[in-house]
PDB file of C-alpha atoms in Angstrom:
ATOM      1  CA  UNK A 149     -23.982  -8.838  -8.197  1.00  0.00           C
ATOM      2  CA  UNK A 150     -24.001  -8.429  -4.414  1.00  0.00           C
ATOM      3  CA  UNK A 151     -21.031 -10.202  -2.846  1.00  0.00           C
ATOM      4  CA  UNK A 152     -20.579 -11.690   0.615  1.00  0.00           C
ATOM      5  CA  UNK A 153     -18.825  -9.343   3.064  1.00  0.00           C
ATOM      6  CA  UNK A 154     -16.355 -11.272   5.216  1.00  0.00           C
ATOM      7  CA  UNK A 155     -16.444 -10.849   8.980  1.00  0.00           C
ATOM      8  CA  UNK A 156     -13.549 -10.309  11.372  1.00  0.00           C
ATOM      9  CA  UNK A 157     -11.557 -13.495  11.908  1.00  0.00           C
ATOM     10  CA  UNK A 158     -10.946 -14.117   8.191  1.00  0.00           C
ATOM     11  CA  UNK A 159      -7.199 -14.113   7.480  1.00  0.00           C
ATOM     12  CA  UNK A 160      -7.511 -11.963   4.338  1.00  0.00           C
ATOM     13  CA  UNK A 161      -8.728  -9.065   6.487  1.00  0.00           C
ATOM     14  CA  UNK A 162      -5.399  -9.068   8.334  1.00  0.00           C
ATOM     15  CA  UNK A 163      -3.052  -9.225   5.342  1.00  0.00           C
ATOM     16  CA  UNK A 164      -1.399  -6.446   3.323  1.00  0.00           C
ATOM     17  CA  UNK A 165      -3.208  -6.374  -0.038  1.00  0.00           C
ATOM     18  CA  UNK A 166      -1.308  -6.569  -3.314  1.00  0.00           C
ATOM     19  CA  UNK A 167      -0.941  -3.509  -5.557  1.00  0.00           C
ATOM     20  CA  UNK A 168      -2.273  -3.696  -9.116  1.00  0.00           C
ATOM     21  CA  UNK A 169      -0.701  -2.823 -12.445  1.00  0.00           C
ATOM     22  CA  UNK A 170      -2.386  -0.319 -14.766  1.00  0.00           C
ATOM     23  CA  UNK A 171      -3.273  -3.130 -17.178  1.00  0.00           C
ATOM     24  CA  UNK A 172      -4.903  -5.089 -14.363  1.00  0.00           C
ATOM     25  CA  UNK A 173      -7.006  -2.089 -13.293  1.00  0.00           C
ATOM     26  CA  UNK A 174      -8.255  -1.596 -16.856  1.00  0.00           C
ATOM     27  CA  UNK A 175      -9.004  -5.295 -17.382  1.00  0.00           C
ATOM     28  CA  UNK A 176     -12.622  -6.451 -17.714  1.00  0.00           C
ATOM     29  CA  UNK A 177     -12.221  -8.625 -14.593  1.00  0.00           C
ATOM     30  CA  UNK A 178     -11.221  -5.702 -12.341  1.00  0.00           C
ATOM     31  CA  UNK A 179     -13.803  -3.386 -13.901  1.00  0.00           C
ATOM     32  CA  UNK A 180     -16.449  -5.988 -13.113  1.00  0.00           C
ATOM     33  CA  UNK A 181     -15.062  -6.398  -9.582  1.00  0.00           C
ATOM     34  CA  UNK A 182     -15.362  -2.627  -8.988  1.00  0.00           C
ATOM     35  CA  UNK A 183     -18.977  -2.684 -10.172  1.00  0.00           C
ATOM     36  CA  UNK A 184     -19.783  -5.646  -7.902  1.00  0.00           C
ATOM     37  CA  UNK A 185     -18.110  -3.825  -4.999  1.00  0.00           C
ATOM     38  CA  UNK A 186     -20.280  -0.756  -5.690  1.00  0.00           C
ATOM     39  CA  UNK A 187     -23.446  -2.876  -5.647  1.00  0.00           C
ATOM     40  CA  UNK A 188     -22.346  -4.663  -2.466  1.00  0.00           C
ATOM     41  CA  UNK A 189     -21.507  -1.392  -0.670  1.00  0.00           C
ATOM     42  CA  UNK A 190     -24.868   0.132  -1.593  1.00  0.00           C
ATOM     43  CA  UNK A 191     -26.819  -2.964  -0.597  1.00  0.00           C
ATOM     44  CA  UNK A 192     -25.110  -3.266   2.813  1.00  0.00           C
ATOM     45  CA  UNK A 193     -25.514  -0.184   3.081  1.00  0.00           C
ATOM     46  CA  UNK A 194     -22.106   1.375   3.653  1.00  0.00           C
ATOM     47  CA  UNK A 195     -19.980   4.338   2.602  1.00  0.00           C
ATOM     48  CA  UNK A 196     -16.898   2.336   1.667  1.00  0.00           C
ATOM     49  CA  UNK A 197     -15.804  -1.196   0.842  1.00  0.00           C
ATOM     50  CA  UNK A 198     -12.290  -2.571   0.375  1.00  0.00           C
ATOM     51  CA  UNK A 199     -11.511  -5.594  -1.782  1.00  0.00           C
ATOM     52  CA  UNK A 200     -10.165  -7.670   1.168  1.00  0.00           C
ATOM     53  CA  UNK A 201     -13.642  -7.431   2.727  1.00  0.00           C
ATOM     54  CA  UNK A 202     -14.957  -9.578  -0.113  1.00  0.00           C
ATOM     55  CA  UNK A 203     -11.981 -11.937   0.024  1.00  0.00           C
ATOM     56  CA  UNK A 204      -9.883 -10.313  -2.725  1.00  0.00           C
ATOM     57  CA  UNK A 205      -6.428  -9.267  -1.501  1.00  0.00           C
ATOM     58  CA  UNK A 206      -5.938  -6.350  -3.910  1.00  0.00           C
ATOM     59  CA  UNK A 207      -5.425  -2.643  -3.200  1.00  0.00           C
ATOM     60  CA  UNK A 208      -8.838  -1.437  -4.372  1.00  0.00           C
ATOM     61  CA  UNK A 209     -11.556   0.287  -2.380  1.00  0.00           C
ATOM     62  CA  UNK A 210     -14.796   1.953  -3.420  1.00  0.00           C
ATOM     63  CA  UNK A 211     -16.250   4.977  -1.636  1.00  0.00           C
ATOM     64  CA  UNK A 212     -19.581   6.784  -1.828  1.00  0.00           C
ATOM     65  CA  UNK A 213     -21.445   8.799   0.787  1.00  0.00           C
ATOM     66  CA  UNK A 214     -24.828   9.389  -0.814  1.00  0.00           C
ATOM     67  CA  UNK A 215     -27.011  12.367  -0.026  1.00  0.00           C
ATOM     68  CA  UNK A 216     -29.774  10.048   1.194  1.00  0.00           C
ATOM     69  CA  UNK A 217     -27.392   8.844   3.951  1.00  0.00           C
ATOM     70  CA  UNK A 218     -27.439  12.345   5.423  1.00  0.00           C
ATOM     71  CA  UNK A 219     -31.187  13.054   5.402  1.00  0.00           C
ATOM     72  CA  UNK A 220     -31.858  11.840   8.958  1.00  0.00           C
ATOM     73  CA  UNK A 221     -29.023  13.915  10.443  1.00  0.00           C
ATOM     74  CA  UNK A 222     -29.488  17.398  11.821  1.00  0.00           C
ATOM     75  CA  UNK A 223     -27.580  20.296  10.299  1.00  0.00           C
ATOM     76  CA  UNK A 224     -25.695  20.647  13.594  1.00  0.00           C
ATOM     77  CA  UNK A 225     -24.629  17.004  13.542  1.00  0.00           C
ATOM     78  CA  UNK A 226     -23.524  17.209   9.898  1.00  0.00           C
ATOM     79  CA  UNK A 227     -21.442  20.274  10.782  1.00  0.00           C
ATOM     80  CA  UNK A 228     -19.892  18.512  13.796  1.00  0.00           C
ATOM     81  CA  UNK A 229     -18.988  15.498  11.654  1.00  0.00           C
ATOM     82  CA  UNK A 230     -17.886  17.692   8.740  1.00  0.00           C
ATOM     83  CA  UNK A 231     -19.952  15.375   6.572  1.00  0.00           C
ATOM     84  CA  UNK A 232     -21.279  16.015   3.099  1.00  0.00           C
ATOM     85  CA  UNK A 233     -22.078  13.817   0.092  1.00  0.00           C
ATOM     86  CA  UNK A 234     -19.164  12.151  -1.708  1.00  0.00           C
ATOM     87  CA  UNK A 235     -19.741  10.826  -5.251  1.00  0.00           C
ATOM     88  CA  UNK A 236     -18.855   7.241  -6.117  1.00  0.00           C
ATOM     89  CA  UNK A 237     -15.211   6.578  -6.915  1.00  0.00           C
ATOM     90  CA  UNK A 238     -12.589   3.887  -6.558  1.00  0.00           C
ATOM     91  CA  UNK A 239      -9.121   4.249  -5.113  1.00  0.00           C
ATOM     92  CA  UNK A 240      -6.341   1.921  -6.274  1.00  0.00           C
ATOM     93  CA  UNK A 241      -2.843   1.521  -4.777  1.00  0.00           C
ATOM     94  CA  UNK A 242      -3.298   4.480  -2.419  1.00  0.00           C
ATOM     95  CA  UNK A 243      -0.698   6.229  -0.309  1.00  0.00           C
ATOM     96  CA  UNK A 244      -1.890   8.523   2.455  1.00  0.00           C
ATOM     97  CA  UNK A 245      -0.475  11.497   4.314  1.00  0.00           C
ATOM     98  CA  UNK A 246      -2.240  12.354   7.561  1.00  0.00           C
ATOM     99  CA  UNK A 247      -2.793  15.853   8.879  1.00  0.00           C
ATOM    100  CA  UNK A 248      -1.785  16.618  12.461  1.00  0.00           C
ATOM    101  CA  UNK A 249      -5.196  17.557  13.899  1.00  0.00           C
ATOM    102  CA  UNK A 250      -7.410  14.663  14.989  1.00  0.00           C
ATOM    103  CA  UNK A 251     -11.106  14.164  15.658  1.00  0.00           C
ATOM    104  CA  UNK A 252     -12.955  11.391  17.499  1.00  0.00           C
ATOM    105  CA  UNK A 253     -16.220   9.858  16.283  1.00  0.00           C
ATOM    106  CA  UNK A 254     -18.018   6.535  16.224  1.00  0.00           C
ATOM    107  CA  UNK A 255     -17.186   4.205  13.349  1.00  0.00           C
ATOM    108  CA  UNK A 256     -18.731   0.993  12.200  1.00  0.00           C
ATOM    109  CA  UNK A 257     -17.526  -1.532   9.659  1.00  0.00           C
ATOM    110  CA  UNK A 258     -19.296  -3.955   7.353  1.00  0.00           C
ATOM    111  CA  UNK A 259     -16.776  -6.615   8.484  1.00  0.00           C
ATOM    112  CA  UNK A 260     -17.732  -6.125  12.150  1.00  0.00           C
ATOM    113  CA  UNK A 261     -21.465  -6.219  11.615  1.00  0.00           C
ATOM    114  CA  UNK A 262     -23.618  -4.721  14.378  1.00  0.00           C
ATOM    115  CA  UNK A 263     -20.753  -3.103  16.329  1.00  0.00           C
ATOM    116  CA  UNK A 264     -19.061   0.275  16.529  1.00  0.00           C
ATOM    117  CA  UNK A 265     -16.571   2.271  18.586  1.00  0.00           C
ATOM    118  CA  UNK A 266     -14.974   5.690  18.864  1.00  0.00           C
ATOM    119  CA  UNK A 267     -11.844   6.105  16.763  1.00  0.00           C
ATOM    120  CA  UNK A 268      -9.486   9.082  16.666  1.00  0.00           C
ATOM    121  CA  UNK A 269      -8.550   9.881  13.061  1.00  0.00           C
ATOM    122  CA  UNK A 270      -6.778  12.717  11.279  1.00  0.00           C
ATOM    123  CA  UNK A 271      -9.222  15.505  10.321  1.00  0.00           C
ATOM    124  CA  UNK A 272      -7.448  15.991   7.008  1.00  0.00           C
ATOM    125  CA  UNK A 273      -5.582  13.716   4.612  1.00  0.00           C
ATOM    126  CA  UNK A 274      -3.927  13.736   1.218  1.00  0.00           C
ATOM    127  CA  UNK A 275      -4.312  10.513  -0.775  1.00  0.00           C
ATOM    128  CA  UNK A 276      -2.430   9.776  -3.963  1.00  0.00           C
ATOM    129  CA  UNK A 277      -3.764   6.832  -5.949  1.00  0.00           C
ATOM    130  CA  UNK A 278      -5.222   5.731  -9.255  1.00  0.00           C
ATOM    131  CA  UNK A 279      -8.907   5.934 -10.030  1.00  0.00           C
ATOM    132  CA  UNK A 280     -10.968   3.120 -11.573  1.00  0.00           C
ATOM    133  CA  UNK A 281      -9.468   3.962 -15.010  1.00  0.00           C
ATOM    134  CA  UNK A 282      -5.866   3.707 -13.659  1.00  0.00           C
ATOM    135  CA  UNK A 283      -5.442   7.474 -13.935  1.00  0.00           C
ATOM    136  CA  UNK A 284      -3.361   9.214 -11.238  1.00  0.00           C
ATOM    137  CA  UNK A 285      -5.465  11.145  -8.722  1.00  0.00           C
ATOM    138  CA  UNK A 286      -4.604  13.354  -5.755  1.00  0.00           C
ATOM    139  CA  UNK A 287      -7.386  13.675  -3.168  1.00  0.00           C
ATOM    140  CA  UNK A 288      -7.323  16.322  -0.457  1.00  0.00           C
ATOM    141  CA  UNK A 289     -10.056  15.457   2.019  1.00  0.00           C
ATOM    142  CA  UNK A 290     -11.227  16.627   5.400  1.00  0.00           C
ATOM    143  CA  UNK A 291     -13.883  15.675   7.919  1.00  0.00           C
ATOM    144  CA  UNK A 292     -15.944  12.534   7.383  1.00  0.00           C
ATOM    145  CA  UNK A 293     -14.552  11.932   3.885  1.00  0.00           C
ATOM    146  CA  UNK A 294     -11.018  11.890   5.339  1.00  0.00           C
ATOM    147  CA  UNK A 295     -12.229   9.368   7.928  1.00  0.00           C
ATOM    148  CA  UNK A 296     -13.683   7.098   5.236  1.00  0.00           C
ATOM    149  CA  UNK A 297     -10.436   7.202   3.274  1.00  0.00           C
ATOM    150  CA  UNK A 298      -8.384   6.315   6.369  1.00  0.00           C
ATOM    151  CA  UNK A 299     -10.756   3.458   7.264  1.00  0.00           C
ATOM    152  CA  UNK A 300     -10.645   1.933   3.766  1.00  0.00           C
ATOM    153  CA  UNK A 301      -6.876   2.341   3.344  1.00  0.00           C
ATOM    154  CA  UNK A 302      -6.438   0.619   6.715  1.00  0.00           C
ATOM    155  CA  UNK A 303      -8.326  -2.361   5.235  1.00  0.00           C
ATOM    156  CA  UNK A 304      -5.803  -2.517   2.394  1.00  0.00           C
ATOM    157  CA  UNK A 305      -3.031  -2.736   4.999  1.00  0.00           C
ATOM    158  CA  UNK A 306      -4.669  -5.468   7.079  1.00  0.00           C
ATOM    159  CA  UNK A 307      -5.943  -3.139   9.820  1.00  0.00           C
ATOM    160  CA  UNK A 308      -9.430  -2.769  11.279  1.00  0.00           C
ATOM    161  CA  UNK A 309     -10.902   0.094  13.288  1.00  0.00           C
ATOM    162  CA  UNK A 310     -10.779  -2.086  16.408  1.00  0.00           C
ATOM    163  CA  UNK A 311      -6.974  -1.746  16.242  1.00  0.00           C
ATOM    164  CA  UNK A 312      -7.393   2.014  16.751  1.00  0.00           C
ATOM    165  CA  UNK A 313     -10.567   2.295  18.838  1.00  0.00           C
ATOM    166  CA  UNK A 314     -11.044   3.524  22.375  1.00  0.00           C
ATOM    167  CA  UNK A 315     -11.815   0.123  23.957  1.00  0.00           C
ATOM    168  CA  UNK A 316     -14.288   1.593  26.466  1.00  0.00           C
ATOM    169  CA  UNK A 317     -16.441   2.885  23.594  1.00  0.00           C
ATOM    170  CA  UNK A 318     -16.965  -0.489  21.864  1.00  0.00           C
ATOM    171  CA  UNK A 319     -20.691  -1.271  21.694  1.00  0.00           C
ATOM    172  CA  UNK A 320     -23.487  -2.628  19.557  1.00  0.00           C
ATOM    173  CA  UNK A 321     -24.790  -0.267  16.892  1.00  0.00           C
ATOM    174  CA  UNK A 322     -28.231  -0.739  18.447  1.00  0.00           C
ATOM    175  CA  UNK A 323     -27.019   0.738  21.738  1.00  0.00           C
ATOM    176  CA  UNK A 324     -25.114   3.482  19.948  1.00  0.00           C
ATOM    177  CA  UNK A 325     -28.313   4.595  18.211  1.00  0.00           C
ATOM    178  CA  UNK A 326     -30.349   4.149  21.385  1.00  0.00           C
ATOM    179  CA  UNK A 327     -28.105   6.088  23.794  1.00  0.00           C
ATOM    180  CA  UNK A 328     -25.302   7.966  22.036  1.00  0.00           C
ATOM    181  CA  UNK A 329     -26.262   8.858  18.462  1.00  0.00           C
ATOM    182  CA  UNK A 330     -26.611  12.627  18.987  1.00  0.00           C
ATOM    183  CA  UNK A 331     -24.530  13.051  22.143  1.00  0.00           C
ATOM    184  CA  UNK A 332     -21.452  15.327  21.816  1.00  0.00           C
ATOM    185  CA  UNK A 333     -18.109  13.533  22.007  1.00  0.00           C
ATOM    186  CA  UNK A 334     -17.110  15.411  25.177  1.00  0.00           C
ATOM    187  CA  UNK A 335     -20.124  13.935  27.016  1.00  0.00           C
ATOM    188  CA  UNK A 336     -19.458  10.452  25.633  1.00  0.00           C
ATOM    189  CA  UNK A 337     -15.830  10.589  26.808  1.00  0.00           C
ATOM    190  CA  UNK A 338     -16.926  11.659  30.279  1.00  0.00           C
ATOM    191  CA  UNK A 339     -19.713   9.070  30.560  1.00  0.00           C
ATOM    192  CA  UNK A 340     -17.633   6.149  29.289  1.00  0.00           C
ATOM    193  CA  UNK A 341     -14.466   7.191  31.080  1.00  0.00           C
ATOM    194  CA  UNK A 342     -11.532   8.127  28.891  1.00  0.00           C
ATOM    195  CA  UNK A 343      -9.678  11.394  28.332  1.00  0.00           C
ATOM    196  CA  UNK A 344      -9.450  13.505  25.209  1.00  0.00           C
ATOM    197  CA  UNK A 345      -6.575  12.916  22.765  1.00  0.00           C
TER     198      UNK A 345
END
């Protein structure tokens, strides 16, 4: 079942989500919720979806960066983004440790439909959480996958990318694709007028 993705302005998007117990994660209701979140993320389409985005204030997010998402990107762009396919998985009750090095790239969000902005994020992260079976997992991620994890964990803490964006970079996704899609970040910073981190 494809669920409605809430848009910015909904209170649930700005609240700290509640952690789950192991029994809750394994319950039929949460297993069904995870499956509905997967279907909703794929239909959108997106690479991540947090439970607050569908109005459920629980610390669950689903992530998947499918190979078909990368087909239109050049090898150079994929290298710059450090992006490669990520299989479907859920993260539950995550904690995150950020690496020191940062990278800036455009981000969008299903809860801010049709907009995007440049966000500086850690290039590498370590996430400790449970998976969809309530088993403990430690994820060491870098590049685009690290960015997805940070974005989704922010949702579970009531934060959106607009809280972290470079304000001068905020634009419609249409204009991003029209003017900036393949432009190096150094040129975007210079054209839009802000300095490097």
